[in-house]
Short mmCIF file of C-alpha atoms in Angstrom, two decimals:
data_model
loop_
_atom_site.label_atom_id
_atom_site.label_comp_id
_atom_site.label_asym_id
_atom_site.label_seq_id
_atom_site.Cartn_x
_atom_site.Cartn_y
_atom_site.Cartn_z
CA MET C 1 -34.59 43.22 3.83
CA THR C 2 -33.45 40.90 7.00
CA PHE C 3 -31.73 42.19 10.15
CA THR C 4 -29.48 40.57 12.39
CA GLN C 5 -28.91 41.08 15.94
CA PRO C 6 -25.64 42.68 16.89
CA TYR C 7 -22.89 39.92 18.43
CA THR C 8 -22.93 40.25 22.16
CA GLN C 9 -20.63 38.56 24.45
CA SER C 10 -22.57 36.89 27.33
CA LYS C 11 -20.94 37.64 30.55
CA PRO C 12 -19.69 34.88 32.91
CA ALA C 13 -21.97 33.88 35.62
CA LYS C 14 -20.85 35.58 39.00
CA PRO C 15 -19.02 32.66 41.32
CA ASN C 16 -21.67 31.65 44.06
CA ILE C 17 -19.36 32.91 47.05
CA LEU C 18 -21.62 30.98 49.72
CA LEU C 19 -21.39 27.55 47.74
CA TRP C 20 -17.51 28.06 47.24
CA ILE C 21 -16.74 28.53 50.94
CA SER C 22 -18.72 25.59 51.93
CA ARG C 23 -17.17 23.48 49.46
CA ILE C 24 -13.74 24.60 50.75
CA ILE C 25 -14.19 24.02 54.19
CA VAL C 26 -16.46 20.80 53.73
CA GLY C 27 -13.72 19.32 51.37
CA LEU C 28 -10.81 20.03 53.46
CA LEU C 29 -12.56 18.72 56.76
CA PHE C 30 -13.69 15.58 55.26
CA ILE C 31 -10.12 15.07 53.87
CA PHE C 32 -8.55 15.70 56.96
CA SER C 33 -10.80 13.75 59.18
CA GLY C 34 -10.34 10.61 56.62
CA LEU C 35 -6.81 10.85 56.45
CA ILE C 36 -6.37 11.26 60.44
CA LYS C 37 -8.51 8.06 60.90
CA ALA C 38 -7.01 6.18 57.87
CA ASN C 39 -3.69 6.91 59.67
CA ASP C 40 -5.00 4.36 62.06
CA PRO C 41 -7.71 2.23 60.67
CA MET C 42 -7.60 -0.38 63.75
CA GLY C 43 -7.95 2.25 65.99
CA PHE C 44 -11.14 3.53 64.24
CA GLY C 45 -12.24 -0.10 63.98
CA TYR C 46 -11.92 -0.32 67.97
CA LYS C 47 -14.13 2.82 68.23
CA LEU C 48 -16.82 1.37 65.54
CA GLN C 49 -16.97 -1.67 67.77
CA GLU C 50 -18.17 0.33 70.33
CA TYR C 51 -21.16 1.59 68.13
CA PHE C 52 -21.60 -2.09 67.09
CA HIS C 53 -22.24 -3.24 70.80
CA VAL C 54 -24.64 0.07 71.49
CA PHE C 55 -26.62 -1.19 68.39
CA ASN C 56 -26.50 -4.94 69.07
CA MET C 57 -24.51 -5.30 65.91
CA SER C 58 -21.44 -7.06 67.73
CA PHE C 59 -21.45 -9.73 64.67
CA LEU C 60 -19.51 -6.76 62.55
CA ASN C 61 -16.68 -6.67 65.02
CA ASP C 62 -14.37 -8.98 62.97
CA TYR C 63 -14.81 -6.72 60.07
CA SER C 64 -14.23 -3.50 61.97
CA SER C 65 -11.16 -2.52 60.64
CA TRP C 66 -12.00 -3.07 56.91
CA ILE C 67 -15.40 -1.23 57.61
CA ALA C 68 -13.24 1.86 58.97
CA ILE C 69 -10.89 1.57 55.67
CA PHE C 70 -13.97 2.02 53.90
CA LEU C 71 -15.56 4.84 55.57
CA CYS C 72 -12.07 6.81 55.96
CA ALA C 73 -11.83 6.27 52.18
CA LEU C 74 -15.33 7.45 51.60
CA GLU C 75 -14.50 10.54 53.36
CA ILE C 76 -11.47 11.53 51.33
CA ILE C 77 -13.00 10.72 48.21
CA LEU C 78 -16.07 12.71 48.63
CA GLY C 79 -13.95 15.98 50.10
CA GLY C 80 -11.39 15.52 47.24
CA LEU C 81 -14.23 15.07 44.38
CA LEU C 82 -15.89 18.30 46.07
CA LEU C 83 -12.91 20.35 45.65
CA ILE C 84 -12.23 19.61 42.24
CA GLY C 85 -15.97 19.73 41.28
CA VAL C 86 -16.50 16.11 39.75
CA ALA C 87 -19.70 14.48 40.01
CA GLY C 88 -21.21 17.21 41.91
CA ARG C 89 -24.58 16.07 42.10
CA LYS C 90 -23.84 12.50 43.31
CA VAL C 91 -20.93 13.96 45.75
CA ALA C 92 -23.66 16.22 47.19
CA TRP C 93 -26.14 13.50 47.95
CA GLY C 94 -23.27 11.27 49.44
CA LEU C 95 -22.13 14.13 51.41
CA LEU C 96 -25.66 14.70 52.86
CA LEU C 97 -26.60 11.06 53.46
CA LEU C 98 -23.14 10.67 55.28
CA ILE C 99 -23.52 13.78 57.67
CA ILE C 100 -27.22 12.63 58.48
CA PHE C 101 -25.66 9.18 59.70
CA PHE C 102 -22.98 10.94 61.67
CA THR C 103 -24.99 13.54 63.09
CA PHE C 104 -27.44 10.77 64.34
CA LEU C 105 -24.56 8.79 65.89
CA THR C 106 -22.95 11.58 67.59
CA PHE C 107 -26.19 13.04 68.90
CA TYR C 108 -27.12 9.24 70.38
CA SER C 109 -23.57 9.04 71.80
CA ALA C 110 -23.85 12.48 73.67
CA TYR C 111 -27.52 12.11 74.82
CA SER C 112 -26.93 8.56 75.94
CA GLY C 113 -23.68 8.55 77.17
CA ALA C 114 -23.01 5.15 75.52
CA VAL C 115 -19.83 6.16 73.83
CA LYS C 116 -17.45 8.55 75.50
CA SER C 117 -15.56 9.46 72.49
CA CYS C 118 -16.71 9.71 68.85
CA GLY C 119 -13.41 9.14 67.18
CA CYS C 120 -14.23 11.82 64.47
CA PHE C 121 -10.39 12.54 64.42
CA GLY C 122 -9.20 9.35 65.84
CA ASP C 123 -6.65 9.80 68.66
CA ALA C 124 -5.14 12.84 67.27
CA ILE C 125 -8.00 15.37 68.58
CA PRO C 126 -10.12 13.69 70.92
CA LEU C 127 -13.36 15.15 71.11
CA THR C 128 -16.46 14.61 73.59
CA PRO C 129 -19.64 13.34 72.05
CA TRP C 130 -21.36 16.88 72.43
CA GLN C 131 -18.45 18.39 70.82
CA SER C 132 -18.40 16.14 68.03
CA PHE C 133 -22.33 16.66 67.47
CA TYR C 134 -21.94 20.57 67.31
CA LYS C 135 -19.28 20.07 64.78
CA ASP C 136 -21.49 17.79 62.72
CA LEU C 137 -24.61 20.44 63.16
CA VAL C 138 -22.13 23.23 61.52
CA LEU C 139 -21.12 20.53 58.86
CA LEU C 140 -24.65 19.62 58.05
CA ALA C 141 -25.61 23.48 57.78
CA LEU C 142 -22.80 23.81 54.91
CA ILE C 143 -23.42 20.67 53.41
CA ILE C 144 -27.04 21.60 53.13
CA ILE C 145 -25.90 24.77 51.15
CA ILE C 146 -23.74 22.54 48.96
CA PHE C 147 -27.03 20.18 48.36
CA ILE C 148 -29.13 23.13 47.47
CA TYR C 149 -26.72 24.43 44.78
CA ARG C 150 -25.45 21.16 43.44
CA GLY C 151 -26.21 22.21 40.09
CA GLN C 152 -23.82 24.92 40.19
CA ILE C 153 -20.90 22.71 41.03
CA LYS C 154 -18.54 22.67 38.17
CA PRO C 155 -15.23 20.92 37.41
CA THR C 156 -12.35 23.19 38.18
CA ILE C 157 -10.30 21.33 35.67
CA LYS C 158 -10.90 21.48 32.23
CA SER C 159 -9.21 18.58 30.76
CA LEU C 160 -11.37 15.34 31.02
CA PHE C 161 -8.58 13.18 30.89
CA THR C 162 -6.77 15.00 33.78
CA ARG C 163 -10.02 15.15 35.69
CA ASN C 164 -10.32 11.14 35.41
CA LEU C 165 -6.76 10.49 36.26
CA LEU C 166 -7.02 12.77 39.38
CA THR C 167 -10.18 11.09 40.51
CA LEU C 168 -8.38 7.74 39.92
CA PHE C 169 -5.55 8.76 42.01
CA ILE C 170 -7.73 10.08 44.58
CA ILE C 171 -9.69 6.75 45.16
CA ILE C 172 -6.44 4.61 44.94
CA VAL C 173 -4.61 6.79 47.64
CA SER C 174 -7.71 7.00 49.84
CA PHE C 175 -8.03 3.06 50.19
CA GLY C 176 -4.25 2.63 49.73
CA ILE C 177 -3.37 4.54 52.93
CA GLY C 178 -5.67 2.77 55.09
CA ILE C 179 -4.65 -0.63 53.85
CA PHE C 180 -1.03 0.32 54.21
CA THR C 181 -1.21 1.23 57.66
CA LEU C 182 -3.50 -1.64 58.72
CA TYR C 183 -0.79 -3.78 57.94
CA TYR C 184 2.39 -1.66 58.63
CA LEU C 185 1.17 0.44 61.69
CA PRO C 186 0.18 4.01 61.52
CA PHE C 187 2.39 6.56 60.07
CA VAL C 188 2.02 8.98 62.95
CA ASP C 189 1.59 7.29 66.47
CA PHE C 190 -0.58 9.46 68.68
CA LEU C 191 -0.91 6.86 71.45
CA PRO C 192 1.01 6.87 74.85
CA TYR C 193 2.84 3.89 73.81
CA LYS C 194 4.65 5.61 70.70
CA GLU C 195 8.22 5.24 70.17
CA GLY C 196 10.58 7.42 72.18
CA ASN C 197 8.19 7.36 75.19
CA ASN C 198 9.14 6.11 78.72
CA ILE C 199 6.30 4.05 80.02
CA PRO C 200 7.02 4.57 83.64
CA GLU C 201 7.07 8.35 83.26
CA GLN C 202 3.35 8.22 81.01
CA MET C 203 2.09 6.26 84.18
CA LYS C 204 2.71 9.19 86.54
CA ILE C 205 1.37 12.46 87.36
CA PRO C 206 4.01 15.21 86.95
CA GLU C 207 4.96 17.31 89.93
CA GLY C 208 2.77 20.69 90.24
CA ALA C 209 0.16 19.46 87.92
CA GLU C 210 -3.32 20.03 88.82
CA PRO C 211 -5.74 17.42 89.86
CA ASP C 212 -9.56 16.94 89.08
CA VAL C 213 -11.43 19.65 91.10
CA TYR C 214 -14.93 18.16 92.41
CA GLU C 215 -17.69 19.62 94.31
CA HIS C 216 -19.65 17.88 96.84
CA ILE C 217 -23.29 18.78 97.77
CA TYR C 218 -24.69 17.83 100.73
CA GLU C 219 -28.60 17.59 101.39
CA MET C 220 -29.20 18.78 105.13
CA LYS C 221 -31.91 18.62 107.15
CA ASN C 222 -32.91 20.47 110.44
CA LYS C 223 -34.02 17.85 113.19
CA THR C 224 -36.33 20.26 114.85
CA THR C 225 -38.24 22.06 111.91
CA ASN C 226 -37.79 19.61 108.96
CA GLU C 227 -36.27 22.26 107.00
CA THR C 228 -33.94 20.84 104.06
CA LYS C 229 -31.34 22.76 102.15
CA LYS C 230 -28.51 21.88 99.90
CA VAL C 231 -24.62 22.89 100.88
CA ASN C 232 -21.56 22.59 99.13
CA ASP C 233 -18.41 21.07 100.92
CA LYS C 234 -16.84 24.54 100.96
CA ASP C 235 -19.91 25.95 102.83
CA TYR C 236 -20.14 23.24 104.99
CA ILE C 237 -16.61 23.31 106.41
CA ALA C 238 -16.55 26.88 106.37
CA GLN C 239 -19.49 27.32 108.50
CA LYS C 240 -18.59 24.18 110.70
CA MET C 241 -22.12 22.93 110.22
CA TRP C 242 -21.21 19.40 111.66
CA GLU C 243 -21.01 21.37 115.18
CA ASP C 244 -24.57 22.20 114.82
CA LYS C 245 -26.57 19.50 116.18
CA ASN C 246 -29.77 20.50 114.66
CA TRP C 247 -28.73 19.81 111.29
CA GLU C 248 -27.92 16.48 109.78
CA ILE C 249 -26.63 15.01 106.44
CA VAL C 250 -29.04 12.91 104.39
CA GLY C 251 -28.20 10.51 102.27
CA ASP C 252 -24.66 10.48 100.27
CA PRO C 253 -23.39 13.68 98.89
CA LYS C 254 -23.72 14.34 95.29
CA THR C 255 -20.09 14.80 93.55
CA THR C 256 -19.79 16.91 90.53
CA LEU C 257 -16.59 17.57 88.50
CA ILE C 258 -15.97 21.00 88.46
CA LYS C 259 -12.53 21.21 86.41
CA LYS C 260 -10.62 18.52 84.75
CA GLY C 261 -7.13 18.23 86.03
CA TYR C 262 -4.16 16.56 84.45
CA GLU C 263 -4.90 13.32 82.97
CA VAL C 264 -2.29 10.40 83.30
CA LYS C 265 -1.50 9.03 79.98
CA ILE C 266 -1.34 5.23 80.84
CA PRO C 267 -3.70 4.84 83.92
CA ASP C 268 -4.69 1.15 83.30
CA LEU C 269 -1.59 -0.78 82.70
CA ILE C 270 -1.19 -3.66 84.92
CA ILE C 271 1.24 -6.68 83.75
CA SER C 272 0.44 -9.78 85.81
CA ASP C 273 1.50 -13.53 85.59
CA MET C 274 -0.89 -16.18 85.30
CA ASP C 275 -1.29 -16.68 89.06
CA GLY C 276 -2.28 -12.90 89.54
CA ASN C 277 0.88 -11.33 90.60
CA ASP C 278 1.74 -7.87 89.66
CA LEU C 279 4.78 -7.70 87.93
CA THR C 280 4.19 -4.56 85.99
CA GLU C 281 7.15 -2.35 87.61
CA GLU C 282 9.65 -5.34 87.03
CA ILE C 283 8.83 -5.63 83.12
CA ILE C 284 8.60 -1.97 82.42
CA ASN C 285 11.78 -0.98 84.25
CA ASN C 286 13.52 -3.74 82.63
CA PRO C 287 17.42 -2.37 82.30
CA TYR C 288 17.85 -4.74 79.42
CA TYR C 289 16.06 -4.98 75.80
CA ASN C 290 12.60 -6.16 76.53
CA PHE C 291 10.71 -7.73 73.71
CA ILE C 292 6.98 -7.54 74.55
CA VAL C 293 4.85 -9.46 71.95
CA THR C 294 1.37 -8.45 72.22
CA SER C 295 -1.98 -10.08 71.49
CA THR C 296 -5.19 -9.02 72.47
CA ASN C 297 -6.58 -12.49 71.53
CA VAL C 298 -4.72 -15.36 70.40
CA SER C 299 -7.59 -17.31 69.01
CA LYS C 300 -8.46 -14.58 66.56
CA MET C 301 -5.20 -14.76 64.56
CA SER C 302 -5.44 -15.71 61.10
CA PRO C 303 -3.06 -18.45 59.66
CA ILE C 304 -0.84 -15.71 58.52
CA ASP C 305 -0.76 -13.96 62.04
CA LEU C 306 -0.04 -17.47 63.46
CA LYS C 307 3.01 -17.83 60.80
CA ALA C 308 4.27 -14.25 61.73
CA LEU C 309 4.27 -15.37 65.63
CA ASP C 310 5.93 -18.43 64.72
CA LYS C 311 8.76 -16.27 62.99
CA ILE C 312 8.79 -13.85 65.64
CA ASN C 313 9.02 -16.48 68.40
CA ASN C 314 12.23 -18.40 66.48
CA THR C 315 13.80 -15.12 66.10
CA ILE C 316 13.62 -14.32 69.95
CA ARG C 317 14.63 -17.54 70.70
CA ASP C 318 17.94 -17.41 68.31
CA LEU C 319 18.67 -14.04 69.86
CA SER C 320 18.65 -15.16 73.44
CA GLU C 321 21.26 -17.64 72.60
CA ASP C 322 23.87 -14.50 72.53
CA TYR C 323 22.19 -11.57 73.91
CA ASN C 324 20.73 -10.73 77.76
CA ILE C 325 17.26 -9.94 76.47
CA ARG C 326 13.83 -10.72 77.97
CA ALA C 327 10.80 -11.72 75.93
CA ILE C 328 7.34 -11.84 77.08
CA LEU C 329 3.64 -12.52 75.54
CA ALA C 330 1.42 -10.01 76.83
CA THR C 331 -2.28 -11.16 76.09
CA ALA C 332 -5.85 -10.94 77.35
CA SER C 333 -6.45 -14.50 76.32
CA SER C 334 -7.46 -17.36 78.51
CA THR C 335 -4.96 -19.65 80.08
CA ASP C 336 -6.08 -22.51 78.01
CA GLU C 337 -5.65 -20.59 74.85
CA VAL C 338 -2.04 -19.76 75.63
CA ASN C 339 -1.31 -23.26 76.52
CA TYR C 340 -2.72 -24.36 73.23
CA LEU C 341 -0.60 -21.92 71.46
CA ASN C 342 2.39 -22.92 73.31
CA ASP C 343 1.87 -26.63 72.54
CA GLN C 344 1.92 -25.80 68.83
CA MET C 345 4.71 -23.42 68.86
CA ASP C 346 6.91 -24.17 71.83
CA LEU C 347 7.02 -20.48 72.89
CA VAL C 348 10.20 -19.03 74.23
CA LEU C 349 8.21 -16.00 75.30
CA GLU C 350 7.03 -15.57 79.03
CA THR C 351 3.07 -15.31 79.22
CA PHE C 352 1.84 -12.46 81.35
CA TYR C 353 -1.72 -11.28 81.40
CA VAL C 354 -2.59 -7.69 80.46
CA ASP C 355 -6.50 -6.26 79.93
CA ALA C 356 -7.39 -5.97 76.30
CA VAL C 357 -7.79 -2.01 76.51
CA PRO C 358 -3.99 -1.03 77.08
CA LEU C 359 -3.03 -4.15 74.65
CA LYS C 360 -4.92 -2.25 72.08
CA SER C 361 -2.95 0.98 72.50
CA MET C 362 0.40 -0.88 72.55
CA VAL C 363 0.61 -1.97 68.89
CA ARG C 364 -2.06 -1.75 66.48
CA SER C 365 -1.40 -5.36 65.23
CA ASN C 366 -2.24 -8.91 66.43
CA PRO C 367 0.43 -9.99 67.31
CA GLY C 368 2.48 -7.05 67.33
CA VAL C 369 5.86 -6.45 68.99
CA MET C 370 7.25 -3.59 70.93
CA LEU C 371 11.07 -3.22 71.91
CA MET C 372 11.84 -1.50 74.99
CA LEU C 373 14.91 -0.52 76.86
CA ASN C 374 15.01 0.91 80.72
CA GLY C 375 11.35 1.46 80.24
CA THR C 376 11.37 3.32 76.77
CA VAL C 377 9.89 2.28 73.62
CA ILE C 378 12.62 1.95 71.14
CA LYS C 379 10.81 0.49 68.17
CA LYS C 380 7.31 -1.12 67.29
CA TRP C 381 6.51 -3.61 64.43
CA SER C 382 3.51 -5.15 62.97
CA SER C 383 2.96 -8.86 62.66
CA ILE C 384 4.35 -8.91 58.97
CA ASN C 385 7.11 -6.44 59.15
CA PHE C 386 9.22 -7.86 62.18
CA PRO C 387 12.90 -7.93 61.01
CA SER C 388 15.54 -10.65 60.83
CA LYS C 389 17.86 -11.29 63.61
CA GLU C 390 20.61 -10.00 61.79
CA GLU C 391 18.75 -6.42 61.25
CA ILE C 392 17.89 -6.64 65.17
CA ILE C 393 21.50 -7.23 66.03
CA LYS C 394 22.78 -4.65 63.86
CA ASN C 395 20.49 -1.86 64.52
CA TYR C 396 19.76 -2.32 68.15
CA LEU C 397 21.36 -5.08 70.26
CA ASP C 398 25.07 -4.02 68.94
CA LYS C 399 24.51 -0.66 69.53
CA ALA C 400 23.73 -1.05 73.04
CA GLU C 401 27.08 -2.45 73.88
#
């Protein structure tokens, strides 16, 4: 006689709540971080160039924007696949290696002071290096949990076809966003030169805004007893220590920032002609339409960029025949480089010198175009989407009359 065991339905395994919480937080944060930076890959590329300089890898500067696109896409892909549970073990390894790398970079930046801002969330949410490092430590702890339980990461979508289709979609979108914004400018501009901003106002401190608060520490020495002590500036004034001839200040006072005050949005814009004359106010307060063509380095333009600049130059030349406009080339290039470019294209643009730092914030393109009126940024274009003469007349010049 044979006996069979009665059928008992196996109970589903209890979900690992800690793993799920870690997956959701890490996944969403990686997607958010990747999207923010993919919105402005050239800006993230500039930040990468700072790291390249610190680690003597400046030979990568010319590829910084494409490296930025890859890193942003990698963050989005890892975050997306983590949430839908695809390739769990590989994703866990990728997250662990990536966060170890990021944690090292942010710690080095904070400890050495070599890089002032990590660029983790682009210009949308600026973080100090120490803030970035602490954020990465939290992420590292969560990713270690994910790594330990990586074998329990299961797909949240049953259909294999749907999972594969969604994975392909995530990969295409992750790279597509960065490539699109590299050529057509960011979807959302977080910089002070964004459309609608008045540049002169961005260069001022608003009335009533609090300035930076500093504390000055004096080292005092008694001439009679040789006693030394340290006194802050408030006590020095309150006690009128300068009246006591027995005490003298030794060396220079030590200044410490106590409280950060209002920070001017545009602190460093100086537009000068090739003779060094400062014409910033004249340019930015021009009451007529003002085309500012920007180029950090004219020698770095590709043949496609040069062709685009030629189109911009010819379009502005045609517009200037019928409309009262001013057009300048703002560049950090040398006079010889600009003169060579002028010989090749017969530039109608007036040439002015601007430091590379503000130029990089004006238009994320080389060349780029910024249209201004009464100091306000009306429109910005990259090198490849500058409109035709007819479109500019219809959308801007005729509306001003």
